[in-house]
């Protein structure tokens, strides 16, 4: 991720499925955490770099390299991705219950962290189930472009907004999740 995100912090958008977000990113986190839920953390190389740089870490480009990490036992993580008022106004969008996200955008792009590019890591196209506006997304494809790769591996997927997806508020998503 990049800091600052468009609105608030990355962890502000997680509805459920994560723990220990108040633990310092430089501290180690082991199986005790990962077997319960997803954890916001830094890659091992980023932790090493930050420890070496100390007070000079925030000089220059504000690439935070934070990501949510999990293992199969971590379960599902639910993230609310907001559409912003300025986007709606720019396109003459009038919100009502009959609007669908596809009126504003055709797809979402999701990228993974870049540390471990072995074949053992999660593949966003094959191992992740994306639900957008209450509908399971099936139009997921790896973006095969050089500007979204790291060390020769593709790291981003494009997810088409599924037909019938509905706009909802974060409060609605949180309420659904608590039922």
mmCIF file of C-alpha atoms in Angstrom:
data_model
loop_
_atom_site.group_PDB
_atom_site.id
_atom_site.type_symbol
_atom_site.label_atom_id
_atom_site.label_comp_id
_atom_site.label_asym_id
_atom_site.label_seq_id
_atom_site.Cartn_x
_atom_site.Cartn_y
_atom_site.Cartn_z
ATOM 1 C CA UNK A 1 0.000 0.000 0.000
ATOM 2 C CA UNK A 2 0.939 3.598 -0.233
ATOM 3 C CA UNK A 3 0.453 6.049 2.617
ATOM 4 C CA UNK A 4 -1.735 7.898 2.892
ATOM 5 C CA UNK A 5 -4.490 5.842 1.275
ATOM 6 C CA UNK A 6 -7.298 7.791 -0.417
ATOM 7 C CA UNK A 7 -9.390 7.984 2.735
ATOM 8 C CA UNK A 8 -8.250 7.142 6.253
ATOM 9 C CA UNK A 9 -5.820 4.284 6.808
ATOM 10 C CA UNK A 10 -5.737 0.852 5.187
ATOM 11 C CA UNK A 11 -6.926 -0.851 8.379
ATOM 12 C CA UNK A 12 -9.950 1.503 8.504
ATOM 13 C CA UNK A 13 -11.368 -0.401 5.518
ATOM 14 C CA UNK A 14 -11.142 -3.926 6.994
ATOM 15 C CA UNK A 15 -14.580 -5.088 8.107
ATOM 16 C CA UNK A 16 -13.553 -8.453 9.567
ATOM 17 C CA UNK A 17 -10.906 -11.150 9.488
ATOM 18 C CA UNK A 18 -7.893 -9.322 10.907
ATOM 19 C CA UNK A 19 -6.315 -9.053 14.355
ATOM 20 C CA UNK A 20 -3.417 -7.365 16.141
ATOM 21 C CA UNK A 21 -3.532 -4.182 14.099
ATOM 22 C CA UNK A 22 -2.285 -2.195 17.086
ATOM 23 C CA UNK A 23 0.997 -4.137 17.312
ATOM 24 C CA UNK A 24 4.100 -2.327 16.071
ATOM 25 C CA UNK A 25 4.841 -3.297 12.461
ATOM 26 C CA UNK A 26 8.514 -3.893 13.316
ATOM 27 C CA UNK A 27 7.746 -6.566 15.915
ATOM 28 C CA UNK A 28 7.801 -10.232 14.852
ATOM 29 C CA UNK A 29 4.491 -12.043 14.428
ATOM 30 C CA UNK A 30 4.284 -15.803 14.390
ATOM 31 C CA UNK A 31 1.835 -18.668 13.854
ATOM 32 C CA UNK A 32 -0.118 -17.714 16.986
ATOM 33 C CA UNK A 33 -1.408 -14.695 15.042
ATOM 34 C CA UNK A 34 -1.547 -16.045 11.487
ATOM 35 C CA UNK A 35 -3.547 -19.126 12.487
ATOM 36 C CA UNK A 36 -6.304 -16.854 13.865
ATOM 37 C CA UNK A 37 -6.723 -14.170 11.199
ATOM 38 C CA UNK A 38 -4.964 -11.857 8.749
ATOM 39 C CA UNK A 39 -2.226 -9.593 10.114
ATOM 40 C CA UNK A 40 -1.087 -6.196 8.894
ATOM 41 C CA UNK A 41 2.664 -6.449 8.685
ATOM 42 C CA UNK A 42 5.780 -5.583 6.730
ATOM 43 C CA UNK A 43 7.836 -7.986 4.664
ATOM 44 C CA UNK A 44 11.018 -9.257 6.370
ATOM 45 C CA UNK A 45 13.259 -7.206 4.071
ATOM 46 C CA UNK A 46 11.241 -4.038 4.761
ATOM 47 C CA UNK A 47 11.568 -4.606 8.532
ATOM 48 C CA UNK A 48 15.332 -4.981 8.153
ATOM 49 C CA UNK A 49 15.550 -1.826 6.032
ATOM 50 C CA UNK A 50 13.511 0.207 8.513
ATOM 51 C CA UNK A 51 15.633 -0.946 11.448
ATOM 52 C CA UNK A 52 18.806 0.070 9.601
ATOM 53 C CA UNK A 53 17.438 3.446 8.508
ATOM 54 C CA UNK A 54 15.974 4.317 11.905
ATOM 55 C CA UNK A 55 14.985 7.979 12.042
ATOM 56 C CA UNK A 56 15.717 8.467 8.329
ATOM 57 C CA UNK A 57 13.115 5.932 7.201
ATOM 58 C CA UNK A 58 10.487 8.462 6.099
ATOM 59 C CA UNK A 59 12.751 10.522 3.854
ATOM 60 C CA UNK A 60 11.532 10.635 0.252
ATOM 61 C CA UNK A 61 8.814 8.514 -1.356
ATOM 62 C CA UNK A 62 6.116 7.460 1.118
ATOM 63 C CA UNK A 63 5.787 3.825 0.036
ATOM 64 C CA UNK A 64 4.798 2.160 3.286
ATOM 65 C CA UNK A 65 5.014 -1.464 2.097
ATOM 66 C CA UNK A 66 2.293 -2.469 4.543
ATOM 67 C CA UNK A 67 0.178 -5.444 3.572
ATOM 68 C CA UNK A 68 -2.184 -7.943 5.092
ATOM 69 C CA UNK A 69 -0.595 -11.366 5.398
ATOM 70 C CA UNK A 70 -2.341 -14.657 6.017
ATOM 71 C CA UNK A 71 -2.178 -18.420 5.673
ATOM 72 C CA UNK A 72 -5.057 -20.804 4.842
ATOM 73 C CA UNK A 73 -5.872 -21.059 8.571
ATOM 74 C CA UNK A 74 -6.265 -17.253 8.702
ATOM 75 C CA UNK A 75 -9.689 -17.555 7.104
ATOM 76 C CA UNK A 76 -11.386 -14.842 5.069
ATOM 77 C CA UNK A 77 -10.695 -11.135 5.289
ATOM 78 C CA UNK A 78 -13.460 -8.711 4.345
ATOM 79 C CA UNK A 79 -12.383 -5.293 3.057
ATOM 80 C CA UNK A 80 -14.749 -2.454 2.208
ATOM 81 C CA UNK A 81 -13.589 -0.414 -0.794
ATOM 82 C CA UNK A 82 -15.313 2.963 -0.798
ATOM 83 C CA UNK A 83 -16.343 4.990 -3.828
ATOM 84 C CA UNK A 84 -15.675 8.645 -3.163
ATOM 85 C CA UNK A 85 -18.056 11.578 -3.420
ATOM 86 C CA UNK A 86 -15.806 13.440 -5.857
ATOM 87 C CA UNK A 87 -15.906 10.454 -8.238
ATOM 88 C CA UNK A 88 -19.698 10.343 -8.070
ATOM 89 C CA UNK A 89 -20.104 14.091 -8.663
ATOM 90 C CA UNK A 90 -17.587 14.127 -11.516
ATOM 91 C CA UNK A 91 -19.630 11.580 -13.458
ATOM 92 C CA UNK A 92 -23.056 13.080 -12.671
ATOM 93 C CA UNK A 93 -23.893 10.092 -10.494
ATOM 94 C CA UNK A 94 -27.126 10.309 -8.486
ATOM 95 C CA UNK A 95 -27.141 7.721 -5.724
ATOM 96 C CA UNK A 96 -30.180 5.537 -5.165
ATOM 97 C CA UNK A 97 -30.735 1.871 -4.346
ATOM 98 C CA UNK A 98 -31.012 0.940 -8.037
ATOM 99 C CA UNK A 99 -27.512 2.093 -8.945
ATOM 100 C CA UNK A 100 -24.841 -0.516 -9.437
ATOM 101 C CA UNK A 101 -21.068 -0.113 -9.147
ATOM 102 C CA UNK A 102 -20.667 -0.823 -12.868
ATOM 103 C CA UNK A 103 -22.201 2.605 -13.561
ATOM 104 C CA UNK A 104 -19.050 4.146 -12.070
ATOM 105 C CA UNK A 105 -16.325 1.676 -12.879
ATOM 106 C CA UNK A 106 -15.721 -1.479 -14.875
ATOM 107 C CA UNK A 107 -13.185 -3.170 -12.658
ATOM 108 C CA UNK A 108 -11.020 -3.098 -9.550
ATOM 109 C CA UNK A 109 -7.291 -3.759 -9.481
ATOM 110 C CA UNK A 110 -5.812 -5.666 -6.548
ATOM 111 C CA UNK A 111 -2.091 -6.217 -6.106
ATOM 112 C CA UNK A 112 -0.163 -8.471 -3.773
ATOM 113 C CA UNK A 113 3.009 -7.828 -1.825
ATOM 114 C CA UNK A 114 6.273 -8.295 -3.661
ATOM 115 C CA UNK A 115 8.587 -10.032 -1.200
ATOM 116 C CA UNK A 116 8.259 -13.757 -1.876
ATOM 117 C CA UNK A 117 7.604 -14.577 -5.506
ATOM 118 C CA UNK A 118 7.955 -18.345 -5.205
ATOM 119 C CA UNK A 119 5.311 -20.743 -6.513
ATOM 120 C CA UNK A 120 4.238 -21.409 -2.908
ATOM 121 C CA UNK A 121 2.624 -17.993 -2.380
ATOM 122 C CA UNK A 122 -1.022 -17.138 -2.884
ATOM 123 C CA UNK A 123 -2.141 -16.588 -6.449
ATOM 124 C CA UNK A 124 -4.770 -13.831 -6.519
ATOM 125 C CA UNK A 125 -6.391 -15.222 -9.656
ATOM 126 C CA UNK A 126 -6.680 -18.804 -8.374
ATOM 127 C CA UNK A 127 -6.753 -18.730 -4.561
ATOM 128 C CA UNK A 128 -8.836 -15.662 -3.665
ATOM 129 C CA UNK A 129 -12.602 -15.259 -3.821
ATOM 130 C CA UNK A 130 -13.666 -11.667 -4.478
ATOM 131 C CA UNK A 131 -17.203 -10.568 -3.595
ATOM 132 C CA UNK A 132 -18.164 -7.170 -4.976
ATOM 133 C CA UNK A 133 -21.503 -5.581 -4.143
ATOM 134 C CA UNK A 134 -22.853 -8.881 -2.852
ATOM 135 C CA UNK A 135 -21.893 -10.846 -5.986
ATOM 136 C CA UNK A 136 -19.028 -13.278 -6.479
ATOM 137 C CA UNK A 137 -16.671 -11.930 -9.120
ATOM 138 C CA UNK A 138 -15.782 -14.405 -11.863
ATOM 139 C CA UNK A 139 -14.060 -12.094 -14.326
ATOM 140 C CA UNK A 140 -10.592 -12.129 -12.750
ATOM 141 C CA UNK A 141 -7.459 -11.966 -14.827
ATOM 142 C CA UNK A 142 -3.792 -11.395 -14.117
ATOM 143 C CA UNK A 143 -2.573 -8.132 -15.615
ATOM 144 C CA UNK A 144 0.248 -9.042 -17.999
ATOM 145 C CA UNK A 145 2.028 -5.704 -18.224
ATOM 146 C CA UNK A 146 5.596 -4.814 -17.228
ATOM 147 C CA UNK A 147 4.522 -1.899 -15.011
ATOM 148 C CA UNK A 148 2.605 -4.254 -12.682
ATOM 149 C CA UNK A 149 5.307 -6.855 -12.243
ATOM 150 C CA UNK A 150 8.085 -7.325 -9.736
ATOM 151 C CA UNK A 151 11.226 -9.291 -10.555
ATOM 152 C CA UNK A 152 9.480 -10.781 -13.557
ATOM 153 C CA UNK A 153 6.362 -11.948 -11.683
ATOM 154 C CA UNK A 154 2.931 -10.460 -12.265
ATOM 155 C CA UNK A 155 1.518 -9.083 -9.004
ATOM 156 C CA UNK A 156 -1.876 -7.558 -9.895
ATOM 157 C CA UNK A 157 -5.263 -8.819 -11.019
ATOM 158 C CA UNK A 158 -8.097 -6.965 -12.692
ATOM 159 C CA UNK A 159 -11.516 -7.904 -11.313
ATOM 160 C CA UNK A 160 -14.588 -7.111 -13.405
ATOM 161 C CA UNK A 161 -17.556 -5.703 -11.493
ATOM 162 C CA UNK A 162 -20.047 -8.606 -11.543
ATOM 163 C CA UNK A 163 -23.523 -8.132 -13.054
ATOM 164 C CA UNK A 164 -26.079 -7.324 -10.363
ATOM 165 C CA UNK A 165 -23.509 -5.948 -7.905
ATOM 166 C CA UNK A 166 -25.075 -3.318 -5.648
ATOM 167 C CA UNK A 167 -23.700 -0.242 -3.950
ATOM 168 C CA UNK A 168 -23.670 -0.416 -0.188
ATOM 169 C CA UNK A 169 -22.291 1.608 2.667
ATOM 170 C CA UNK A 170 -19.643 0.443 5.079
ATOM 171 C CA UNK A 171 -22.301 0.406 7.828
ATOM 172 C CA UNK A 172 -24.410 -2.007 5.737
ATOM 173 C CA UNK A 173 -21.423 -4.288 5.146
ATOM 174 C CA UNK A 174 -20.480 -4.260 8.852
ATOM 175 C CA UNK A 175 -24.100 -4.973 9.815
ATOM 176 C CA UNK A 176 -24.281 -7.939 7.362
ATOM 177 C CA UNK A 177 -21.005 -9.278 8.714
ATOM 178 C CA UNK A 178 -22.271 -9.203 12.317
ATOM 179 C CA UNK A 179 -25.394 -11.246 11.502
#
